[in-house]
Every structure is written in C-alpha cells, then in structure tokens.
mmCIF file of C-alpha atoms and ligand atoms in Angstrom:
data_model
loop_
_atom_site.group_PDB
_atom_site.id
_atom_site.type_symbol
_atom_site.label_atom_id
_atom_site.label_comp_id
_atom_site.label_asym_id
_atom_site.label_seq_id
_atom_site.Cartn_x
_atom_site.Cartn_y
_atom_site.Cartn_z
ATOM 1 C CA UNK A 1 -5.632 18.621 -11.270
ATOM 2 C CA UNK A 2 -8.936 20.617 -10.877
ATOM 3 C CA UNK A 3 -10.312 19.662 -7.325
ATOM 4 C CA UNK A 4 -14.552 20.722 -7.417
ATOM 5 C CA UNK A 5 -16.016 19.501 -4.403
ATOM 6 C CA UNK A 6 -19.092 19.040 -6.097
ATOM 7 C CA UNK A 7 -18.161 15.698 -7.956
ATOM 8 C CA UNK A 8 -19.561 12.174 -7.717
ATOM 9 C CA UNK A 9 -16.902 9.480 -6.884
ATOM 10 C CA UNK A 10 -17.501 8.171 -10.450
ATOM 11 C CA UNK A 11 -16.871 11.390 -11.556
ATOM 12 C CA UNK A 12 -13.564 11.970 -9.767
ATOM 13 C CA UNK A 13 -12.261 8.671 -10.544
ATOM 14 C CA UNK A 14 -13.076 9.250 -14.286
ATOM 15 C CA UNK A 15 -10.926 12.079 -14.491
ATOM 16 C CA UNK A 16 -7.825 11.354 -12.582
ATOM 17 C CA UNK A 17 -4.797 10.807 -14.764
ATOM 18 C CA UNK A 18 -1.975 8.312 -13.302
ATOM 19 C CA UNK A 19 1.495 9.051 -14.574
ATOM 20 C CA UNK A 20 4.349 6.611 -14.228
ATOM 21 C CA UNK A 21 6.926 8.615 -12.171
ATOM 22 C CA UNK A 22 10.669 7.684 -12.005
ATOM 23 C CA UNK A 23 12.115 8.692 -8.815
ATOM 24 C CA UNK A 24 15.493 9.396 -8.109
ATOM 25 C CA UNK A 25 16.032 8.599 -4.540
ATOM 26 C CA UNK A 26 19.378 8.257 -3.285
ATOM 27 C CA UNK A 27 19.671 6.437 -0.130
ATOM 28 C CA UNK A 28 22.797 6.243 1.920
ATOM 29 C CA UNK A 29 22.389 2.842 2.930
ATOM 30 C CA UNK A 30 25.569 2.669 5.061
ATOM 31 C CA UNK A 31 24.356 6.127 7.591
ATOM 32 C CA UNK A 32 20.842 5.131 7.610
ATOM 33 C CA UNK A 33 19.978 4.015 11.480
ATOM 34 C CA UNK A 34 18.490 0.449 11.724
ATOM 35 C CA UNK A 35 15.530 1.950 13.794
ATOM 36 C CA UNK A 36 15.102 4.734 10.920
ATOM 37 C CA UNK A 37 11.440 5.406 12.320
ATOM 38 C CA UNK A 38 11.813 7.931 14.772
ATOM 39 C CA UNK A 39 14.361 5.018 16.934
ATOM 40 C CA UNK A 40 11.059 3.113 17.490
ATOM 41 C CA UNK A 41 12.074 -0.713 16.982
ATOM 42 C CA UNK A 42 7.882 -1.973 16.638
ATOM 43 C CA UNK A 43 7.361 1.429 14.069
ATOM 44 C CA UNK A 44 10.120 0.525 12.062
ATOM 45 C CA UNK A 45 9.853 -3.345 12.380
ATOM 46 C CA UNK A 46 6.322 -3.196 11.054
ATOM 47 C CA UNK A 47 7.246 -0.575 8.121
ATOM 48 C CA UNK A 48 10.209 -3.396 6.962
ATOM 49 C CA UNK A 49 7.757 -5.602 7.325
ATOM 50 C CA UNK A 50 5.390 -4.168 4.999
ATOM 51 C CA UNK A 51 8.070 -3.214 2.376
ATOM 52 C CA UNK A 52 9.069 -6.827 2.410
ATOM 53 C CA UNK A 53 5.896 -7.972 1.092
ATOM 54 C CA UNK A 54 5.122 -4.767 -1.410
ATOM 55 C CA UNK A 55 7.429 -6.386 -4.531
ATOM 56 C CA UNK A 56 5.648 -9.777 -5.095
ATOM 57 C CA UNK A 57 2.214 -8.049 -3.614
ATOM 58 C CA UNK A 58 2.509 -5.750 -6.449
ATOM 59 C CA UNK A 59 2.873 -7.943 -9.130
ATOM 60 C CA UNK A 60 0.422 -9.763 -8.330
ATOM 61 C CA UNK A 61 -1.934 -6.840 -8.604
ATOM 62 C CA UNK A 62 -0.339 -5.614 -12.076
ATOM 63 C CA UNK A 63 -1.370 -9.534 -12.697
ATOM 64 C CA UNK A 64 -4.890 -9.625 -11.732
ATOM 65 C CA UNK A 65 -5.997 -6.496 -13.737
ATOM 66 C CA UNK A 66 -3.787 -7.164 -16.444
ATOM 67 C CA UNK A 67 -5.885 -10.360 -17.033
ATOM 68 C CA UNK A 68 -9.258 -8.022 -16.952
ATOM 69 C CA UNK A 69 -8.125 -5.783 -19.533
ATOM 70 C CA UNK A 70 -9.652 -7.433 -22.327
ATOM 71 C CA UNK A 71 -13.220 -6.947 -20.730
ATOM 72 C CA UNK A 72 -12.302 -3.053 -20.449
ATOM 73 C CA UNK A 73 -14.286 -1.072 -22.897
ATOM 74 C CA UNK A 74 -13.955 2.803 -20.956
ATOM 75 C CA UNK A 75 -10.829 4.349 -23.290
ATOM 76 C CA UNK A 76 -10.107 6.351 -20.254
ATOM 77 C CA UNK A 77 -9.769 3.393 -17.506
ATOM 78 C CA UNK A 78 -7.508 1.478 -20.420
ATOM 79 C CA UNK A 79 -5.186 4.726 -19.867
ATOM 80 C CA UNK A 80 -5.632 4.286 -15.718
ATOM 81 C CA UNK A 81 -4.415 0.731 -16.142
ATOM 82 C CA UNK A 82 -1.530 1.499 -18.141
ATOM 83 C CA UNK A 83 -0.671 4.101 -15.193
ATOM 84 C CA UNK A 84 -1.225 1.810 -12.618
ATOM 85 C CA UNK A 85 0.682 -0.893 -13.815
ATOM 86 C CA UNK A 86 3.686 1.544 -14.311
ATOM 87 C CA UNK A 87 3.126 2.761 -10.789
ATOM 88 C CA UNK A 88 2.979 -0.597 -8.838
ATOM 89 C CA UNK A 89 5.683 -2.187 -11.206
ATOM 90 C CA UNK A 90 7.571 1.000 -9.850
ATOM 91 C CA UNK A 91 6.767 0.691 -6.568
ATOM 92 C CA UNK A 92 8.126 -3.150 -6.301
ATOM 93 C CA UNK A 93 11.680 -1.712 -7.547
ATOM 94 C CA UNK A 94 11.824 0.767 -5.368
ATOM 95 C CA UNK A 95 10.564 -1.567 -2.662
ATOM 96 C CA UNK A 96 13.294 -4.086 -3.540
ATOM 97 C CA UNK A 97 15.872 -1.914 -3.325
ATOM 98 C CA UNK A 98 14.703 -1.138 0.076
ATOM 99 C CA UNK A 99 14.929 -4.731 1.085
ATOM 100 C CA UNK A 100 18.441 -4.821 0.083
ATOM 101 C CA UNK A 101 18.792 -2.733 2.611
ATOM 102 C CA UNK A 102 17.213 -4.886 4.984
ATOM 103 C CA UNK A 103 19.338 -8.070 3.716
ATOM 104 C CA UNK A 104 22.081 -5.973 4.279
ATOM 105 C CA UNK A 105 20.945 -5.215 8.111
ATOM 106 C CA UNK A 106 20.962 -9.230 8.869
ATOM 107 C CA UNK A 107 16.820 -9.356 8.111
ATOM 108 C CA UNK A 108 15.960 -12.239 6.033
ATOM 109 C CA UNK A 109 14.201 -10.064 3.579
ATOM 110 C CA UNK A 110 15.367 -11.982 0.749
ATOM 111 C CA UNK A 111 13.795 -15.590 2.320
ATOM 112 C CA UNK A 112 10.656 -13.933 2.677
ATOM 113 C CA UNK A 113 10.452 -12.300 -0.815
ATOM 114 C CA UNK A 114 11.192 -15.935 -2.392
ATOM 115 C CA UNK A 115 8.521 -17.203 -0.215
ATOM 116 C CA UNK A 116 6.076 -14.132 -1.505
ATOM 117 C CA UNK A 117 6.658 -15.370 -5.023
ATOM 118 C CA UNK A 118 6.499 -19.085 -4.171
ATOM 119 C CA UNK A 119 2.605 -17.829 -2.532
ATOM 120 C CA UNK A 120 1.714 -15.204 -4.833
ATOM 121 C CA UNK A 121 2.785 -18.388 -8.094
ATOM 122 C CA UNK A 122 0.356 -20.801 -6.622
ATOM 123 C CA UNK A 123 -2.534 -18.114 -6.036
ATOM 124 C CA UNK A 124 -2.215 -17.660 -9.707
ATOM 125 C CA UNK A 125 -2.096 -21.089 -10.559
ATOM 126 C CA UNK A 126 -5.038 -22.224 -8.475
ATOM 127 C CA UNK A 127 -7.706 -18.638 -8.404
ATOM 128 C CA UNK A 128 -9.609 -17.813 -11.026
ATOM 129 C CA UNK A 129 -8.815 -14.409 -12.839
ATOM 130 C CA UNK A 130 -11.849 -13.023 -10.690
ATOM 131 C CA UNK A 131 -10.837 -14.083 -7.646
ATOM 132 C CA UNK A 132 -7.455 -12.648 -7.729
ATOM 133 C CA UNK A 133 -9.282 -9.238 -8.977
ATOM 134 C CA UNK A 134 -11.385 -9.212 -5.822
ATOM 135 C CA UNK A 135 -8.253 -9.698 -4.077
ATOM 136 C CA UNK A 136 -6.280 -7.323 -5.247
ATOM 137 C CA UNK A 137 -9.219 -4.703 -5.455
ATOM 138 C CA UNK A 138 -9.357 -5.450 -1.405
ATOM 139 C CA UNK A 139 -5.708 -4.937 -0.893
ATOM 140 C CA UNK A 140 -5.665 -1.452 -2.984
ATOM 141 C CA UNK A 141 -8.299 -0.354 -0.900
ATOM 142 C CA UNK A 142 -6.246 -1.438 2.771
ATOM 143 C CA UNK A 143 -2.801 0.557 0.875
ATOM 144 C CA UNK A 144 -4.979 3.551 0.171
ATOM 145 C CA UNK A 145 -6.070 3.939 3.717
ATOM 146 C CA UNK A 146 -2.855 3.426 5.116
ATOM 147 C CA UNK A 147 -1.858 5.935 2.331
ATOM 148 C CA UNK A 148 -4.257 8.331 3.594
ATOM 149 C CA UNK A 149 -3.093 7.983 7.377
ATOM 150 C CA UNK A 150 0.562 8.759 6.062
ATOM 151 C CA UNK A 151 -0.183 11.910 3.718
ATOM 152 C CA UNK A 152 -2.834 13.189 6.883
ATOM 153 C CA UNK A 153 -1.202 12.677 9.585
ATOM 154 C CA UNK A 154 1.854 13.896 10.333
ATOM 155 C CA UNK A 155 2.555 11.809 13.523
ATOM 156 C CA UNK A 156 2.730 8.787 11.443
ATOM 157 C CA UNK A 157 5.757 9.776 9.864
ATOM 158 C CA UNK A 158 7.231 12.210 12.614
ATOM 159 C CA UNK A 159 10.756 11.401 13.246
ATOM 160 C CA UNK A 160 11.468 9.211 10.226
ATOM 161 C CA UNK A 161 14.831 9.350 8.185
ATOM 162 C CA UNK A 162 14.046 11.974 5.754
ATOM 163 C CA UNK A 163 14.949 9.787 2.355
ATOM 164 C CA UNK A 164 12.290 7.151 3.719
ATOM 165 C CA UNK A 165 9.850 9.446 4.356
ATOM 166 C CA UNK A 166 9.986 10.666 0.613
ATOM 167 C CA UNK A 167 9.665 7.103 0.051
ATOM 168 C CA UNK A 168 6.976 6.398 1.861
ATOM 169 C CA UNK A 169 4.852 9.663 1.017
ATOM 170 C CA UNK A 170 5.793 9.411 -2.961
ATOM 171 C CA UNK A 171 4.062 5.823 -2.972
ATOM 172 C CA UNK A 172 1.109 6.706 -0.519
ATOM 173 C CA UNK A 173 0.649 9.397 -3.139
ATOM 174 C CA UNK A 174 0.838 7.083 -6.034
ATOM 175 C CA UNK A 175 -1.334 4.499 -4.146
ATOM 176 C CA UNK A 176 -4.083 7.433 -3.624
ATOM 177 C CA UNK A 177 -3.719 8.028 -7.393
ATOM 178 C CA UNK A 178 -4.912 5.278 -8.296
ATOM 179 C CA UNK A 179 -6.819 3.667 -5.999
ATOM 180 C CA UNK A 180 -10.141 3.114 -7.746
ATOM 181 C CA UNK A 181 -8.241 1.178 -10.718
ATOM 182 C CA UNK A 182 -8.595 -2.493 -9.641
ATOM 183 C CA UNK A 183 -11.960 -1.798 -8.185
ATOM 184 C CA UNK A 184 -13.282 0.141 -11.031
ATOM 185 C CA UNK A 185 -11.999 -2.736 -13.321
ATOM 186 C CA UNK A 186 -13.367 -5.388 -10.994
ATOM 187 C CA UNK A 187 -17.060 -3.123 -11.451
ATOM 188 C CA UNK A 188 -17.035 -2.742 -14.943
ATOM 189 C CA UNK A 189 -16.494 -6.392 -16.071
ATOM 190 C CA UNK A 190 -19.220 -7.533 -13.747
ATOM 191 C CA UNK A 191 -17.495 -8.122 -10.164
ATOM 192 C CA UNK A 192 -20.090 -8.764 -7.528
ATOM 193 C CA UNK A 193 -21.079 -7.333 -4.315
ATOM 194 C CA UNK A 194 -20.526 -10.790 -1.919
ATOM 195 C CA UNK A 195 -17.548 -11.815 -3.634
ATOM 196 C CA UNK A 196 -15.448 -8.375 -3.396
ATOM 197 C CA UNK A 197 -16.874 -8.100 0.520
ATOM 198 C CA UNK A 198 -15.474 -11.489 1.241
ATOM 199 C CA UNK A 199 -12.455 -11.344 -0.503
ATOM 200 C CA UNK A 200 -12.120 -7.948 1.665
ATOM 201 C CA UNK A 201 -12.944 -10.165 5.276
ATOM 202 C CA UNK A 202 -10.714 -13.179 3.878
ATOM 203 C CA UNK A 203 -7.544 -10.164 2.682
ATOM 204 C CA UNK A 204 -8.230 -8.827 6.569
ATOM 205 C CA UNK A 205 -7.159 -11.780 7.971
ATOM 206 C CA UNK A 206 -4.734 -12.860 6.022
ATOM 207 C CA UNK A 207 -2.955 -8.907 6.237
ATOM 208 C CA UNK A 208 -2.925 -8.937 9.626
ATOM 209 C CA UNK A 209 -1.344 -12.533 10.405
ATOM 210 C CA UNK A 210 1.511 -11.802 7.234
ATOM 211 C CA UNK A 211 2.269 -8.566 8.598
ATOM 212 C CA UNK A 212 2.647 -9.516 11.941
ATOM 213 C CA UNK A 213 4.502 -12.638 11.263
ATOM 214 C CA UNK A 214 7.322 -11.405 9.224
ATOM 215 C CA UNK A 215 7.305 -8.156 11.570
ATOM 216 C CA UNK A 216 7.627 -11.172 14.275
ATOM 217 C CA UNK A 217 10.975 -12.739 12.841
ATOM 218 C CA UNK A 218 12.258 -9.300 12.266
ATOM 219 C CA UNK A 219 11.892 -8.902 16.232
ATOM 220 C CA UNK A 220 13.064 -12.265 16.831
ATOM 221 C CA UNK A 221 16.596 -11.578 14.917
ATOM 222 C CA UNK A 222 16.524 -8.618 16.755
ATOM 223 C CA UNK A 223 16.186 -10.338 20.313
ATOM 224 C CA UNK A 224 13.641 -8.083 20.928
ATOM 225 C CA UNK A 225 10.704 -9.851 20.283
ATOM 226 C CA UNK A 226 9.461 -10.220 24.119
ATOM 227 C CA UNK A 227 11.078 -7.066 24.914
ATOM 228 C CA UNK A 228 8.448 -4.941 27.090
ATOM 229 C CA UNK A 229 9.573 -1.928 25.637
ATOM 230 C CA UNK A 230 8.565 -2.691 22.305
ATOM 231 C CA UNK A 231 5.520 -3.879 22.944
ATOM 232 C CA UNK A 232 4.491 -0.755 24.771
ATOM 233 C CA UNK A 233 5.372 0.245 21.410
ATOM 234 C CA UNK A 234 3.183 -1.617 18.985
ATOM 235 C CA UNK A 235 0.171 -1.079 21.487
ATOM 236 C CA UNK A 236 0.686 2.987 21.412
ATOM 237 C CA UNK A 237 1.085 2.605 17.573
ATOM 238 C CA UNK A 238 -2.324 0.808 16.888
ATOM 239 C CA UNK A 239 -4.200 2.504 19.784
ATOM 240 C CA UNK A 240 -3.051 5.294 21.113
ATOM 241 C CA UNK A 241 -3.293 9.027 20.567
ATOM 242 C CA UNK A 242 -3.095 9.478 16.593
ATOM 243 C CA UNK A 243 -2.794 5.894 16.050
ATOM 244 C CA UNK A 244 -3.333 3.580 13.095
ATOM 245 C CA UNK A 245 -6.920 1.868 13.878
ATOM 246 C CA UNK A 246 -8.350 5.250 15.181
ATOM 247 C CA UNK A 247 -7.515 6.694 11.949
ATOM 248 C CA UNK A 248 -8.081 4.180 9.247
ATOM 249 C CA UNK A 249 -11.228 1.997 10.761
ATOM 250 C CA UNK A 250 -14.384 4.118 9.586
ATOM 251 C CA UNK A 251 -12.958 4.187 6.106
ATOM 252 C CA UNK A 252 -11.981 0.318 6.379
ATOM 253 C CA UNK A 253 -15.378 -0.283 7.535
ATOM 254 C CA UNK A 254 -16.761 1.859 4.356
ATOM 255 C CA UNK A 255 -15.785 -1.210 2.016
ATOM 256 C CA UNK A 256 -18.404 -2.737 2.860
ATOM 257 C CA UNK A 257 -21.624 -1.111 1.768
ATOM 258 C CA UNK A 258 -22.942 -2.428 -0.847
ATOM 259 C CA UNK A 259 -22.210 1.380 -3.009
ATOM 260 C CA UNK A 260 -18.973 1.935 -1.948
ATOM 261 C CA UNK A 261 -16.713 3.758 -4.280
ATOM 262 C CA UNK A 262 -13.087 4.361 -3.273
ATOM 263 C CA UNK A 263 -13.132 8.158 -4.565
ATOM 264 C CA UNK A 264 -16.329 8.317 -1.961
ATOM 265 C CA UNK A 265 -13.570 9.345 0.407
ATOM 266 C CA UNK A 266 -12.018 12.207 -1.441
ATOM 267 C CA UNK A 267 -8.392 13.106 -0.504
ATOM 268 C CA UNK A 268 -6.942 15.057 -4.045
ATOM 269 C CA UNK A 269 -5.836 17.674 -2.039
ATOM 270 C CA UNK A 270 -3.319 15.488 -0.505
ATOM 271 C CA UNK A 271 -2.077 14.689 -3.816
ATOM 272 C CA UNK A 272 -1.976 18.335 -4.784
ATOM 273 C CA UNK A 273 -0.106 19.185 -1.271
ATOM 274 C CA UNK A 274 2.572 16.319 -2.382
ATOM 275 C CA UNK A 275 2.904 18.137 -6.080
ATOM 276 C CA UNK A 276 2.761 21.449 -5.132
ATOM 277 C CA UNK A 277 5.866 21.041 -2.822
ATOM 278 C CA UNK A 278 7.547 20.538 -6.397
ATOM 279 C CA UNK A 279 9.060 16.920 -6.619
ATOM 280 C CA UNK A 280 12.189 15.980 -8.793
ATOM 281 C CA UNK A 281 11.067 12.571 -10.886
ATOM 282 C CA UNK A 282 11.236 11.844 -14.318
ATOM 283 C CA UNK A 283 7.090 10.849 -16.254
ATOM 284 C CA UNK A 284 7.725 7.656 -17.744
HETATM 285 FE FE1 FE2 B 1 2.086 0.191 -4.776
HETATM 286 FE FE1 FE2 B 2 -1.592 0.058 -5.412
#
C-alpha cells in the first residue's frame, strides 16, 4: 500500500485493494477465562454481545450490496465488492465460532443468533433493496469507528486474552479495509443524502438498544446485572479516561454532512502497522 497524504477520499478509496484473508486462529476454548477482557465482566459482556450479532449482521450486508451490483459500472469497486463480501462472509465464521464459545459458557448465543436471522429474514422481505443499502452503509460506517478506536487505542484492548485480541484487531483491520464499499456502492447507483442520514439516526437507535439488550441477558445469566461493580464498569468504559464516546463521537458525528466520505478520515497507516507486524493467513 502506498500511503500519500496528499489524496482525496475518492482517491484513497479508489485505490485500496481488499483481499479475502483466511485466518488460522486457534483458540483454546477450554483455558480461555469467561471475563477474557482484561477480568472486566461489562468490557467483556458488551464485546460477546457484539460478536453475537456480527454473523447474521454480516450477511445481511453481503445481501444488501450484493443486490446493487448490477447498477455497478466502476471495474475497480466490482473488485472491492468481491473483497468485501469475502471479508464479511469471513468475519461471520469466525464470529460463529466465537459464539460457540459463548454457548459453551451457558450464554444463549445460539437463541439470539436464530432470532438475528428470524430479524435480519423479515428486513429483507419487507425493505426495499435501497433501504437495506442505506442500512448497511450506516452500520459499516459505526464498525469502522469502533475499528478505528481498537487499532488506535491501545487501552481498548489492554488486558485482553491475546488470541481475541488478534481477533478483534484482524477484523477492525478488515472492517477499515473496506469501509467505503457499501457507501461508495450506495453513491454510485444514486443513494441520497436524507435517506442514508436517516437510516444512520434510525441504525443509532436501534445499535444501541440491541447491544445493550443482549449485553443485558448476558449480565442477567451472570447474576450480575445490578451488580454495582459492573456498572462502575460500563460507565468508565463509555466515559471515562480513553473511553469509547470520547473517541469515536466527532467521527460518528462526521456522517452526517452532506459530503462525507468514509476515507475523509484517513487511518491506512493502521492497516500498514497491522501488516507490517507480519500476519500468518492464507489470500483467498
Ligand atoms: Fe465484518
Ligand atoms: Fe464491514
């Protein structure tokens, strides 16, 4: 990758390539703790909350910009897509071995999946193509943030169990990689302005309440879910020093100007930080 600082987003995002990686993580699933973020029950309780939801999430998006593709005429973003769709279609195995794991610690991880595909069946069946694009476009831009808070800031993954931390960083990389497909395909086959700004309010919303109410039942099964403790937790994690809203909220607030680019924000050299530490993956 050759990083000039000079570029325009378009620019940028017209020249990244997205490869389809193959990971081979091997995850102990017996040794791992059950608080595997740094002992913090509300850290790791949110993360498991988050991976529950990537697998049918994902498909979804491989869904939505799948249906654009016919409207695509740019040779290069038909090449992104195909990279994207290997990435996310990735990610959701990866992510659903992950939620074995969480089956296997008592979490109903399986019951919420089948309810994520029950949702995500519907949407499909009841949204126009668009809609779901606008969606979807929203939601890559949320994972990219959150992608960016991981890769720059190391207190976000301080003290997690190492194989989950390669997990984590290998799909905030990936999610960085590509995250001007679904909005570059929602630009070039003539998404608007109002409808990808409230599909973006609407996604907010919904994000929030999903997140926190499977990261709720998690804490319920748990018995922990009106536990002080933890929620001294979850209010240092989204506020405090280094926390999550301090460091994603000026570029979740950037969505919403009417020329907003995702590669406005650019953060290759995180990717090239991630590659130059030499990773072991097979291209696919
Ligand atoms: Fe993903
Ligand atoms: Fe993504």
């Amino acid at each position: 990758m050759t990083i000039t600082k000079k570029q325009t987003a378009l620019e940028i995002s017209a020249q990244m390539d997205i490869p389809g990686r193959k990971m081979e993580f091997e995850f102990d699933l017996d040794s791992l703790p059950r608080y595997w973020h740094s002992g913090d029950i509300f850290k790791t309780t949110y993360m498991n909350a988050l991976s529950c939801l990537f697998p049918e999430g994902e498909r979804m998006f491989i869904d939505a910009v799948r249906d654009h593709k016919h409207l695509v005429k740019d040779e290069k973003l038909l090449q992104q897509i195909k990279g994207f769709i290997k990435q996310e279609a990735i990610h959701g195995h990866e992510h659903a071995q992950f939620n074995k794991y969480l089956d296997k610690q008592g979490y109903p991880a399986s019951k919420v999946e089948a309810f994520e595909k029950r949702e995500k069946a519907w949407m499909k069946k009841i949204m126009p193509a668009r809609t779901r694009l606008a969606i979807t476009s929203a939601v890559e831009h949320f994972t990219a943030i959150m992608a960016d808070d991981i890769l720059n800031n190391p207190a976000s993954t301080e003290g997690m169990d190492e194989e989950f931390k390669a997990l984590w960083k290998w799909h905030a990389v990936e999610e960085t990689e590509h995250k001007a497909v679904a909005f570059d395909v929602y630009q070039q086959t003539g998404g608007g302005y109002f409808q990808r700004v409230i599909a973006m309010f609407m996604v907010t919303i919904m994000f929030c309440m999903k997140v926190s109410t499977v990261q709720a039942i998690f804490l319920w099964k748990d018995g922990k879910l009106f536990s002080p403790k933890v929620w001294w937790q979850g209010i240092k994690m989204y506020f405090g020093k280094n926390s999550l809203i301090k460091n994603i909220w000026r570029n979740y607030i950037d969505y919403y100007r009417p020329s907003f680019h995702p590669w406005d924000h650019d953060n290759r050299e995180l990717l090239q930080e991630w590659i130059d530490k030499g990773q072991s993956y097979k291209t696919v």
